[in-house]
Coordinates of C-alpha atoms and ligand atoms in Angstrom, one line a residue:
X20 CA 14.8 48.1 10.7
X21 CA 12.0 45.6 10.4
X22 CA 11.4 43.2 13.3
X23 CA 12.2 39.6 12.5
X24 CA 13.0 36.1 13.7
X25 CA 16.5 34.6 13.2
X26 CA 16.4 30.8 13.2
X27 CA 19.9 29.2 13.5
X28 CA 20.3 25.5 12.6
X29 CA 23.5 24.2 14.1
X30 CA 23.5 26.6 17.0
X31 CA 25.6 24.2 19.1
X32 CA 28.3 23.9 16.5
X33 CA 31.7 25.4 16.0
X34 CA 30.8 28.1 13.4
X35 CA 28.0 29.4 15.6
X36 CA 30.3 29.6 18.6
X37 CA 33.3 31.2 16.8
X38 CA 31.6 33.4 14.3
X39 CA 27.9 33.8 14.3
X40 CA 27.1 34.6 18.0
X41 CA 30.0 37.1 18.2
X42 CA 28.9 38.7 15.0
X43 CA 25.3 39.1 16.2
X44 CA 26.6 40.6 19.5
X45 CA 28.8 43.1 17.7
X46 CA 25.9 44.1 15.5
X47 CA 23.8 44.5 18.6
X48 CA 26.4 46.7 20.2
X49 CA 26.6 48.8 17.0
X50 CA 22.8 49.1 17.0
X51 CA 22.7 47.3 13.7
X52 CA 20.2 44.6 14.7
X53 CA 16.4 45.2 14.6
X54 CA 15.2 46.5 17.9
X55 CA 12.7 43.7 18.0
X56 CA 14.2 40.4 17.2
X57 CA 13.8 36.8 18.2
X58 CA 16.7 34.4 17.8
X59 CA 16.1 30.7 18.0
X60 CA 19.0 28.3 18.2
X61 CA 18.6 24.6 17.2
X62 CA 20.6 21.5 17.9
X63 CA 19.7 17.9 18.7
X64 CA 20.6 17.9 22.4
X65 CA 18.3 19.0 25.1
X66 CA 19.1 22.5 26.5
X67 CA 17.1 24.9 28.5
X68 CA 16.8 28.4 27.2
X69 CA 19.0 29.7 29.9
X70 CA 21.6 27.0 29.4
X71 CA 21.7 28.0 25.7
X72 CA 22.0 31.7 26.6
X73 CA 25.0 30.8 28.8
X74 CA 26.6 29.1 25.7
X75 CA 26.0 32.2 23.7
X76 CA 27.5 34.4 26.4
X77 CA 30.6 32.2 26.6
X78 CA 31.1 32.4 22.9
X79 CA 30.9 36.2 23.0
X80 CA 33.4 36.4 25.9
X81 CA 35.8 34.1 24.0
X82 CA 35.4 35.4 20.5
X83 CA 33.9 38.9 20.2
X84 CA 36.1 41.6 18.9
X85 CA 34.5 43.9 21.5
X86 CA 36.5 44.5 24.6
X87 CA 33.8 45.9 26.6
X88 CA 31.2 43.4 27.9
X89 CA 28.6 45.5 29.6
X90 CA 26.7 43.0 31.8
X91 CA 23.4 44.8 31.6
X92 CA 23.5 45.1 27.8
X93 CA 24.6 41.5 27.5
X94 CA 21.5 40.5 29.5
X95 CA 19.2 42.3 27.1
X96 CA 21.0 40.7 24.2
X97 CA 20.9 37.2 25.6
X98 CA 17.1 37.6 26.3
X99 CA 16.6 37.5 22.5
X100 CA 17.7 33.9 22.5
X101 CA 15.6 30.8 22.9
X102 CA 16.5 27.1 22.2
X103 CA 14.6 24.3 20.6
X104 CA 15.9 20.8 20.1
X105 CA 15.5 19.6 16.6
X106 CA 16.7 16.7 14.4
X107 CA 16.6 17.8 10.8
X108 CA 14.7 14.6 9.9
X109 CA 11.9 15.0 12.4
X110 CA 8.7 16.6 11.2
X111 CA 7.5 16.7 14.8
X112 CA 10.6 18.8 15.8
X113 CA 9.8 21.2 13.0
X114 CA 6.2 21.6 14.3
X115 CA 7.6 22.3 17.7
X116 CA 9.9 24.9 16.2
X117 CA 7.0 26.5 14.3
X118 CA 5.1 26.8 17.6
X119 CA 8.1 28.5 19.3
X120 CA 8.6 30.9 16.4
X121 CA 5.0 31.9 16.5
X122 CA 4.9 32.2 20.3
X123 CA 7.8 34.6 20.2
X124 CA 6.3 36.5 17.3
X125 CA 3.2 37.1 19.4
X126 CA 5.1 37.9 22.6
X127 CA 7.3 40.4 20.9
X128 CA 4.8 41.6 18.4
X129 CA 7.1 40.8 15.5
X130 CA 6.3 41.0 11.8
X131 CA 6.6 37.5 10.3
X132 CA 10.0 38.1 8.7
X133 CA 11.9 34.9 9.0
X134 CA 15.6 34.3 8.4
X135 CA 16.8 30.7 8.4
X136 CA 20.6 30.2 8.8
X137 CA 21.9 26.7 8.0
X138 CA 25.1 26.3 9.9
X139 CA 25.0 22.6 9.6
X140 CA 26.7 19.9 7.4
X141 CA 25.8 20.3 3.8
X142 CA 24.1 17.0 3.5
X143 CA 21.3 18.5 5.6
X144 CA 20.7 21.6 3.5
X145 CA 18.0 20.2 1.2
X146 CA 16.2 18.3 4.0
X147 CA 16.0 21.4 6.1
X148 CA 14.8 23.6 3.2
X149 CA 12.1 21.0 2.4
X150 CA 11.0 20.8 6.1
X151 CA 10.8 24.5 6.4
X152 CA 8.4 24.4 3.5
X153 CA 6.4 21.4 4.6
X154 CA 6.1 22.5 8.2
X155 CA 4.6 25.9 7.3
X156 CA 7.6 27.8 8.7
X157 CA 8.1 29.2 5.2
X158 CA 4.6 30.6 5.0
X159 CA 4.8 34.1 6.4
X160 CA 3.1 37.4 6.0
X161 CA 6.5 39.0 5.7
X162 CA 9.7 37.9 4.0
X163 CA 11.6 34.7 4.3
X164 CA 15.3 34.2 3.6
X165 CA 17.8 31.4 3.7
X166 CA 21.4 31.9 4.6
X167 CA 23.5 28.9 3.5
X168 CA 27.1 28.0 4.4
X169 CA 29.6 26.5 2.1
X170 CA 30.3 24.0 0.6
X171 CA 27.6 24.4 -2.0
X172 CA 27.8 20.9 -3.6
X173 CA 30.8 18.6 -4.1
X174 CA 31.0 18.9 -7.9
X175 CA 28.9 20.4 -10.7
X176 CA 26.3 17.7 -10.6
X177 CA 25.7 17.7 -6.9
X178 CA 25.6 21.6 -6.8
X179 CA 22.9 21.6 -9.5
X180 CA 20.9 18.9 -7.6
X181 CA 21.2 20.9 -4.4
X182 CA 20.1 24.1 -6.1
X183 CA 17.1 22.4 -7.7
X184 CA 16.1 21.1 -4.2
X185 CA 16.5 24.4 -2.5
X186 CA 14.6 26.2 -5.3
X187 CA 11.5 24.1 -4.4
X188 CA 11.3 25.9 -1.1
X189 CA 13.1 29.3 -1.7
X190 CA 13.3 31.7 -4.7
X191 CA 16.8 32.6 -5.9
X192 CA 16.4 36.1 -4.4
X193 CA 15.6 34.6 -1.0
X194 CA 18.9 32.5 -0.9
X195 CA 22.0 34.1 0.5
X196 CA 25.0 31.8 -0.2
X197 CA 27.8 32.8 2.2
X198 CA 31.3 33.1 0.8
X199 CA 33.0 34.7 3.8
X200 CA 35.8 36.2 1.6
X201 CA 33.1 38.4 0.1
X202 CA 32.6 39.8 3.6
X203 CA 36.2 40.8 3.9
X204 CA 36.6 44.6 3.9
X205 CA 39.3 44.6 1.3
X206 CA 37.4 42.4 -1.1
X207 CA 34.4 44.6 -0.7
X208 CA 36.7 47.5 -1.4
X209 CA 38.0 46.2 -4.7
X210 CA 35.2 47.8 -6.7
X211 CA 35.8 51.2 -5.1
X212 CA 39.5 50.9 -5.6
X213 CA 39.2 50.1 -9.3
X214 CA 36.3 52.4 -10.1
X215 CA 36.3 55.3 -7.7
X216 CA 39.9 56.2 -8.5
X217 CA 40.2 57.5 -12.1
X218 CA 44.0 57.1 -11.9
X219 CA 43.6 53.4 -11.3
X220 CA 40.6 52.9 -13.4
X221 CA 42.5 54.1 -16.4
X222 CA 45.2 51.4 -16.0
X223 CA 42.9 48.6 -14.8
X224 CA 43.0 46.6 -18.1
X225 CA 45.0 44.6 -20.5
X226 CA 46.8 47.6 -22.0
X227 CA 48.6 48.3 -18.7
X228 CA 48.5 45.1 -16.6
X229 CA 51.0 42.4 -17.3
X230 CA 49.5 39.8 -14.9
X231 CA 47.5 39.4 -11.8
X232 CA 48.5 37.1 -8.9
X233 CA 46.0 36.0 -6.2
X234 CA 47.4 34.2 -3.2
X235 CA 45.7 32.7 -0.2
X236 CA 48.3 31.1 1.9
X237 CA 47.7 29.5 5.3
X238 CA 50.1 28.4 7.9
X239 CA 47.6 26.0 9.5
X240 CA 47.2 22.4 8.4
X241 CA 44.0 20.5 8.1
X242 CA 43.3 21.0 11.9
X243 CA 40.4 18.9 13.1
X244 CA 38.6 18.9 9.8
X245 CA 40.2 15.9 8.1
X246 CA 36.8 14.2 7.6
X247 CA 35.6 17.1 5.4
X248 CA 39.0 18.3 4.0
X249 CA 40.3 14.9 2.8
X250 CA 37.2 14.6 0.6
X251 CA 37.4 18.3 -0.5
X252 CA 41.0 19.4 -1.0
X253 CA 42.1 22.9 -1.7
X254 CA 40.4 22.9 -5.1
X255 CA 36.9 22.6 -3.5
X256 CA 37.7 24.2 -0.2
X257 CA 39.2 27.4 -1.5
X258 CA 39.5 27.6 -5.3
X259 CA 35.9 26.9 -6.5
X260 CA 34.6 29.5 -4.1
X261 CA 36.9 32.1 -2.5
X262 CA 39.6 32.3 -5.1
X263 CA 37.2 32.5 -8.0
X264 CA 35.1 35.1 -6.2
X265 CA 38.2 37.3 -5.6
X266 CA 39.1 36.8 -9.3
X267 CA 35.6 38.0 -10.3
X268 CA 35.8 41.0 -8.0
X269 CA 39.2 41.9 -9.4
X270 CA 38.5 41.5 -13.1
X271 CA 35.0 42.8 -13.4
X272 CA 34.3 45.9 -15.5
X273 CA 32.8 49.0 -14.0
X274 CA 29.1 48.2 -13.4
X275 CA 26.5 50.6 -14.8
X276 CA 25.2 51.0 -11.3
X277 CA 27.1 50.1 -8.1
X278 CA 24.4 47.8 -6.6
X279 CA 23.8 44.1 -6.2
X280 CA 22.4 43.7 -9.8
X281 CA 25.2 45.8 -11.4
X282 CA 28.0 44.0 -9.6
X283 CA 26.6 40.6 -10.2
X284 CA 26.1 41.3 -13.8
X285 CA 29.8 42.2 -14.2
X286 CA 31.0 39.3 -12.1
X287 CA 29.0 36.9 -14.2
X288 CA 30.6 38.3 -17.3
X289 CA 34.0 37.5 -15.9
X290 CA 33.2 33.9 -14.9
X291 CA 31.4 33.3 -18.2
X292 CA 34.5 34.4 -20.0
X293 CA 36.9 32.2 -18.1
X294 CA 38.6 30.0 -20.8
X295 CA 37.4 26.5 -20.1
X296 CA 40.1 23.9 -19.4
X297 CA 40.1 20.7 -21.3
X298 CA 41.0 17.7 -19.2
X299 CA 44.1 17.1 -21.2
X300 CA 45.2 20.8 -20.6
X301 CA 44.9 20.6 -16.9
X302 CA 48.4 19.3 -16.2
X303 CA 49.9 22.3 -18.1
X304 CA 47.8 25.0 -16.2
X305 CA 47.2 23.5 -12.8
X306 CA 49.7 22.5 -10.1
X307 CA 48.6 20.4 -7.2
X308 CA 50.6 19.8 -4.1
X309 CA 50.4 18.1 -0.7
X310 CA 52.4 19.2 2.3
X311 CA 55.0 17.0 3.9
X312 CA 56.5 17.6 7.4
X313 CA 58.6 20.7 7.9
X314 CA 59.1 23.6 10.3
X315 CA 56.8 26.5 10.9
X316 CA 57.5 29.3 13.3
X317 CA 60.3 27.2 14.8
X318 CA 58.0 24.2 15.4
X319 CA 58.2 20.9 13.7
X320 CA 54.9 20.0 12.0
X321 CA 53.7 16.7 10.6
X322 CA 53.0 16.0 6.9
X323 CA 49.4 15.8 5.7
X324 CA 49.4 12.0 5.6
X325 CA 50.3 11.9 9.3
X326 CA 47.5 14.2 10.3
X327 CA 44.8 12.7 12.5
X328 CA 41.8 11.4 10.4
X329 CA 43.6 11.7 7.0
X330 CA 43.7 8.5 4.9
X331 CA 47.5 7.6 5.0
X332 CA 47.5 7.1 1.2
X333 CA 45.4 10.1 0.4
X334 CA 46.1 12.0 -2.8
X335 CA 44.1 15.0 -1.6
X336 CA 45.5 18.4 -2.7
X337 CA 46.4 20.8 0.1
X338 CA 47.9 23.2 -2.5
X339 CA 46.6 24.3 -5.9
X340 CA 48.1 26.9 -8.2
X341 CA 46.4 27.7 -11.6
X342 CA 46.9 29.9 -14.6
X343 CA 43.6 31.3 -15.9
X344 CA 42.8 33.4 -19.0
X345 CA 39.7 35.6 -19.3
X346 CA 38.5 35.7 -22.9
X347 CA 37.1 39.1 -22.6
X348 CA 38.3 42.2 -24.5
X349 CA 39.4 43.9 -21.2
X350 CA 41.8 41.1 -20.4
X351 CA 43.0 39.6 -23.6
X352 CA 46.5 38.2 -23.1
X353 CA 46.7 38.9 -19.4
X354 CA 47.3 35.7 -17.3
X355 CA 45.7 35.5 -13.9
X356 CA 47.5 33.2 -11.5
X357 CA 45.9 31.9 -8.3
X358 CA 47.4 29.8 -5.6
X359 CA 46.3 28.6 -2.2
X360 CA 47.7 26.2 0.2
X361 CA 47.8 24.9 3.8
X362 CA 51.0 24.9 5.9
X363 CA 52.6 27.6 3.8
X364 CA 55.3 30.0 5.0
X365 CA 52.9 32.8 5.9
X366 CA 49.3 33.5 6.5
X367 CA 48.5 35.9 3.7
X368 CA 45.7 36.6 1.3
X369 CA 46.7 39.1 -1.3
X370 CA 46.3 40.3 -4.8
X371 CA 49.4 41.6 -6.7
X372 CA 48.8 43.4 -9.9
X373 CA 51.9 43.7 -12.0
X374 CA 51.9 46.5 -14.5
X375 CA 53.6 46.3 -17.8
X376 CA 57.1 47.6 -17.8
X377 CA 57.5 49.0 -21.2
X378 CA 59.3 52.3 -20.8
X379 CA 62.4 50.7 -19.5
X380 CA 64.9 50.9 -22.2
X381 CA 66.6 54.1 -20.8
X382 CA 67.4 52.2 -17.6
X383 CA 69.0 49.2 -19.3
X384 CA 72.0 49.3 -17.0
X385 CA 69.8 49.6 -14.0
X386 CA 67.2 46.8 -13.9
X387 CA 63.9 48.5 -13.1
X388 CA 61.2 46.5 -11.3
X389 CA 57.7 46.8 -12.6
X390 CA 55.1 48.9 -10.8
X391 CA 53.0 46.7 -8.5
X392 CA 49.7 47.3 -6.8
X393 CA 49.6 45.1 -3.8
X394 CA 46.2 44.6 -2.0
X395 CA 46.6 42.7 1.3
X396 CA 43.3 41.2 2.2
X397 CA 44.1 39.1 5.3
X398 CA 45.3 39.1 8.0
X399 CA 46.5 42.7 7.4
X400 CA 44.4 45.1 5.3
X401 CA 46.7 47.1 3.3
X402 CA 47.2 48.7 -0.1
X403 CA 50.6 49.5 -1.4
X404 CA 51.9 50.8 -4.7
X405 CA 55.4 49.9 -5.7
X406 CA 57.1 52.7 -7.6
X407 CA 60.7 53.3 -8.7
X408 CA 62.7 56.1 -7.2
X409 CA 66.3 57.3 -7.1
X410 CA 68.0 56.2 -4.0
X411 CA 70.4 58.9 -2.7
X412 CA 72.0 56.4 -0.4
X413 CA 72.9 54.1 -3.3
X414 CA 74.6 56.5 -5.8
X415 CA 71.2 57.6 -7.2
X416 CA 70.4 54.0 -8.3
X417 CA 66.8 53.6 -9.2
X418 CA 65.2 51.2 -6.7
X419 CA 61.7 50.2 -5.8
X420 CA 59.8 51.9 -3.0
X421 CA 56.4 51.1 -1.6
X422 CA 53.8 53.7 -0.8
X423 CA 51.7 52.1 1.8
X424 CA 48.1 52.7 3.0
X425 CA 47.1 50.7 6.0
X426 CA 43.9 50.3 7.9
X427 CA 45.6 49.6 11.2
X428 CA 44.3 52.8 12.7
X429 CA 40.7 51.7 12.2
X430 CA 41.5 48.5 14.1
X431 CA 38.8 47.1 16.3
X432 CA 36.1 49.3 14.7
X433 CA 36.1 47.3 11.5
X434 CA 33.2 44.8 11.4
X435 CA 34.3 41.3 10.7
X436 CA 33.1 39.4 7.6
X437 CA 30.3 37.6 9.3
X438 CA 29.0 40.8 10.8
X439 CA 28.9 42.5 7.4
X440 CA 27.3 39.5 5.8
X441 CA 24.6 38.9 8.4
X442 CA 23.9 42.6 8.5
X443 CA 23.5 42.6 4.7
X444 CA 21.2 39.6 4.7
X445 CA 19.0 41.1 7.5
X446 CA 18.7 44.1 5.2
X447 CA 18.0 42.1 2.1
X448 CA 21.2 43.2 0.4
X449 CA 22.7 40.3 -1.6
X450 CA 25.6 42.2 -3.3
X451 CA 28.2 40.2 -1.4
X452 CA 26.6 36.8 -1.6
X453 CA 27.3 34.2 -4.3
X454 CA 24.5 34.1 -6.9
X455 CA 23.6 30.6 -8.1
X456 CA 24.9 31.4 -11.6
X457 CA 28.3 32.3 -10.2
X458 CA 28.4 29.1 -8.2
X459 CA 27.3 27.0 -11.2
X460 CA 29.8 28.6 -13.6
X461 CA 32.6 28.2 -11.0
X462 CA 31.9 24.5 -10.7
X463 CA 31.8 24.3 -14.5
X464 CA 35.3 25.7 -14.7
X465 CA 36.5 23.5 -11.9
X466 CA 34.9 20.2 -13.0
X467 CA 37.6 19.2 -15.6
X468 CA 40.2 19.8 -12.8
X469 CA 38.3 17.5 -10.5
X470 CA 38.2 14.9 -13.2
X471 CA 41.9 15.2 -14.0
X472 CA 42.8 14.9 -10.3
X473 CA 40.6 11.9 -9.9
X474 CA 42.0 10.3 -13.0
X475 CA 45.5 11.1 -11.6
X476 CA 46.5 12.9 -14.7
X477 CA 48.1 15.7 -12.7
X478 CA 51.3 15.1 -10.7
X479 CA 50.9 15.5 -7.0
X480 CA 53.9 17.5 -5.9
X481 CA 55.1 17.3 -2.3
X482 CA 56.0 20.6 -0.7
X483 CA 57.6 21.2 2.6
X484 CA 55.5 22.7 5.4
X485 CA 56.7 26.3 5.9
X486 CA 57.5 26.8 2.2
X487 CA 55.7 28.6 -0.6
X488 CA 54.4 25.4 -2.2
X489 CA 55.9 23.2 -4.9
X490 CA 58.5 24.6 -7.2
X491 CA 56.2 23.6 -10.1
X492 CA 54.0 26.6 -9.2
X493 CA 56.9 28.9 -10.0
X494 CA 57.3 27.3 -13.4
X495 CA 53.7 28.2 -14.2
X496 CA 54.7 31.9 -14.1
X497 CA 58.2 31.5 -15.5
X498 CA 56.7 30.0 -18.7
X499 CA 55.2 33.5 -19.3
X500 CA 58.3 35.4 -18.1
X501 CA 56.9 36.2 -14.6
X502 CA 57.5 35.3 -11.0
X503 CA 55.4 35.3 -7.9
X504 CA 56.0 38.6 -6.2
X505 CA 56.8 39.1 -2.6
X506 CA 57.5 35.5 -1.6
X507 CA 61.1 36.2 -0.5
X508 CA 61.0 40.0 -0.8
X509 CA 58.4 40.6 1.8
X510 CA 60.7 41.2 4.7
X511 CA 63.6 42.6 2.7
X512 CA 61.4 45.4 1.3
X513 CA 60.1 46.7 4.6
X514 CA 62.8 49.4 4.9
X515 CA 61.6 50.9 1.6
X516 CA 58.0 51.4 2.6
X517 CA 56.6 54.9 3.0
X518 CA 53.6 54.8 5.3
X519 CA 50.7 57.1 4.6
Ligands
NDP30 N1 33.6 25.9 11.4 C1 34.0 26.7 10.4 O1 35.0 27.4 10.6 C2 33.4 26.8 9.1 C3 32.2 26.1 8.9 N2 31.6 26.2 7.6 C4 30.4 25.5 7.4 O2 29.4 25.7 8.4 C5 28.6 24.6 8.6 C6 28.7 24.2 10.1 O3 30.0 23.9 10.4 P1 30.5 23.7 11.9 O4 29.8 24.6 12.9 O5 31.9 23.7 11.9 O6 30.0 22.2 12.2 P2 29.9 21.4 13.6 O7 30.1 20.0 13.3 O8 30.7 22.1 14.7 O9 28.3 21.7 14.0 C7 27.3 21.0 13.4 C8 26.0 21.5 13.9 O10 25.0 20.7 13.3 C9 24.1 20.2 14.2 N3 23.6 18.9 13.8 C10 24.3 17.8 13.4 N4 23.4 16.8 13.0 C11 22.2 17.3 13.1 C12 20.9 16.8 12.9 N5 20.7 15.6 12.4 N6 19.8 17.6 13.1 C13 20.0 18.9 13.5 N7 21.2 19.4 13.8 C14 22.3 18.7 13.6 C15 25.0 20.0 15.5 O11 24.2 20.0 16.6 P3 24.1 18.9 17.7 O12 25.3 18.1 17.6 O13 23.9 19.6 18.9 O14 22.9 18.1 17.2 C16 25.8 21.3 15.4 O15 25.1 22.3 16.0 C17 29.1 23.5 7.7 O16 28.4 23.6 6.5 C18 30.5 23.9 7.4 O17 31.0 23.5 6.2 C19 32.0 27.1 6.7 C20 33.2 27.8 6.9 C21 34.0 27.7 8.1
LIG31 O1 36.5 28.7 4.0 C1 37.6 28.4 4.4 O2 38.5 29.4 4.7 C2 39.5 29.3 5.7 C3 40.4 30.4 5.5 O3 39.7 31.6 5.8 P1 40.5 32.9 6.2 O4 39.4 33.9 6.4 O5 41.2 32.6 7.5 O6 41.5 33.3 5.2 C4 40.2 28.0 5.5 O7 41.1 27.8 6.5 C5 39.3 26.8 5.5 O8 39.9 25.6 5.1 C6 38.2 27.1 4.4 O9 37.1 26.1 4.6

């Protein structure tokens, strides 16, 4: 692997502590980092290199999935790190950073490959990119890359402006836009599931699929992020990025080549084919909700409006459900439903593919459930197939059974999303990063919804914390003769699962 410098803006922040340092350490332990690497952390405060290294160490001890913390190895790893204080608006600080980067490149005999990771608030993204260019940090003999966190813009206009600014300093192929859902193993697995299994490939289309349901439910509330979340809501926080990315990965046709270009080409076709919503159609296809108080895991929890930092008369959506249509020959007539919400009954991100149930007439007296393919993404990674089978304990009645494949055995060995994504970026593989075109088209689809929310044309339904969201989201499916799968059946179905 080529030697390089990894420059982390926002190295004193929450994301660095919880995700980025542990990911770098895990990669190091797995020998997936270059042998020669310089890592430079930045924040406004004054810290010595060793104070910073202590912070990195603490974060690894608190958050690394590795149970073994070999002190000697940790020392070698920590020695990669240096700290420089920097305010994003100070040209002088960028000059100081450049000197440190060069000094380390000389000391360690590194090629001038420079990765800039922006783990800071989005309002700093363009200033940092510009200062990287103006300071000379971006002039290298090797490659330069920019990893950028979400959110990428606040709406279509601001996303376009941001992209324009970034493109003055970095080429599109140098920009790695993180969507951490694309780093989740089961999301990365979707393409193999659909296209490496002829048996599934043959039914992965409108002729056999009745509808697709994508859920990302969370039990947590707004936590300490009200300042950001109250301006964003579920629509910007989850739908514009993660939910639409999962939808693209699920609905894409088989790429000619399974590589970054091939997958992006097919994903783009999906997002380009999403039927645009007119503002006046939004209330019929989108359900927005906001949680009120309730009980979760036996604990009383406050409503959204009582959360610290939330405007007490906020109309921010903490739940969104949507019905989408893909105007592409592969998916004609197949509704895709998505829903995401905070303070829901369970933490679960999953895709349920409901197959058409056409051969049912013979079993009229015995209601037959449709076949389902259930892909659990988070927190469990699981694939199950719901089939129908005669139940000898129930007079031979045909009842659903689940054939279940679970990744539990692999357990701690599976790299986390940030590990996979940082590894890919270090290796120049952009397959599982969001391309600008995907981001722009996602915002284009979402913009009429933002307008309708802002104009208050869409009812804001209250839902109880600990529920599955507002009842109106059930109606969205009922109108087409469907229901959300698994909501109440999850526990009840456990005894019919066959583990493989
Ligand atoms: N935390 C999370 O779970 C997630 C975060 N993200 C995104 O990651 C990014 C970082 O989030 P998070 O770590 O939570 O944010 P924090 O607020 O915890 O950290 C912000 C970082 O930015 C630095 N910073 C603030 N102002 C300046 C400035 N003027 N000049 C230089 N550095 C500055 C802070 O350093 P200091 O105060 O020392 O100057 C700190 O290191 C954001 O874009 C967020 O949306 C995305 C997904 C999840
Ligand atoms: O990006 C975000 O994702 C998290 C949920 O991520 P998960 O990996 O735990 O499913 C969400 O809580 C947060 O609001 C959002 O910004």
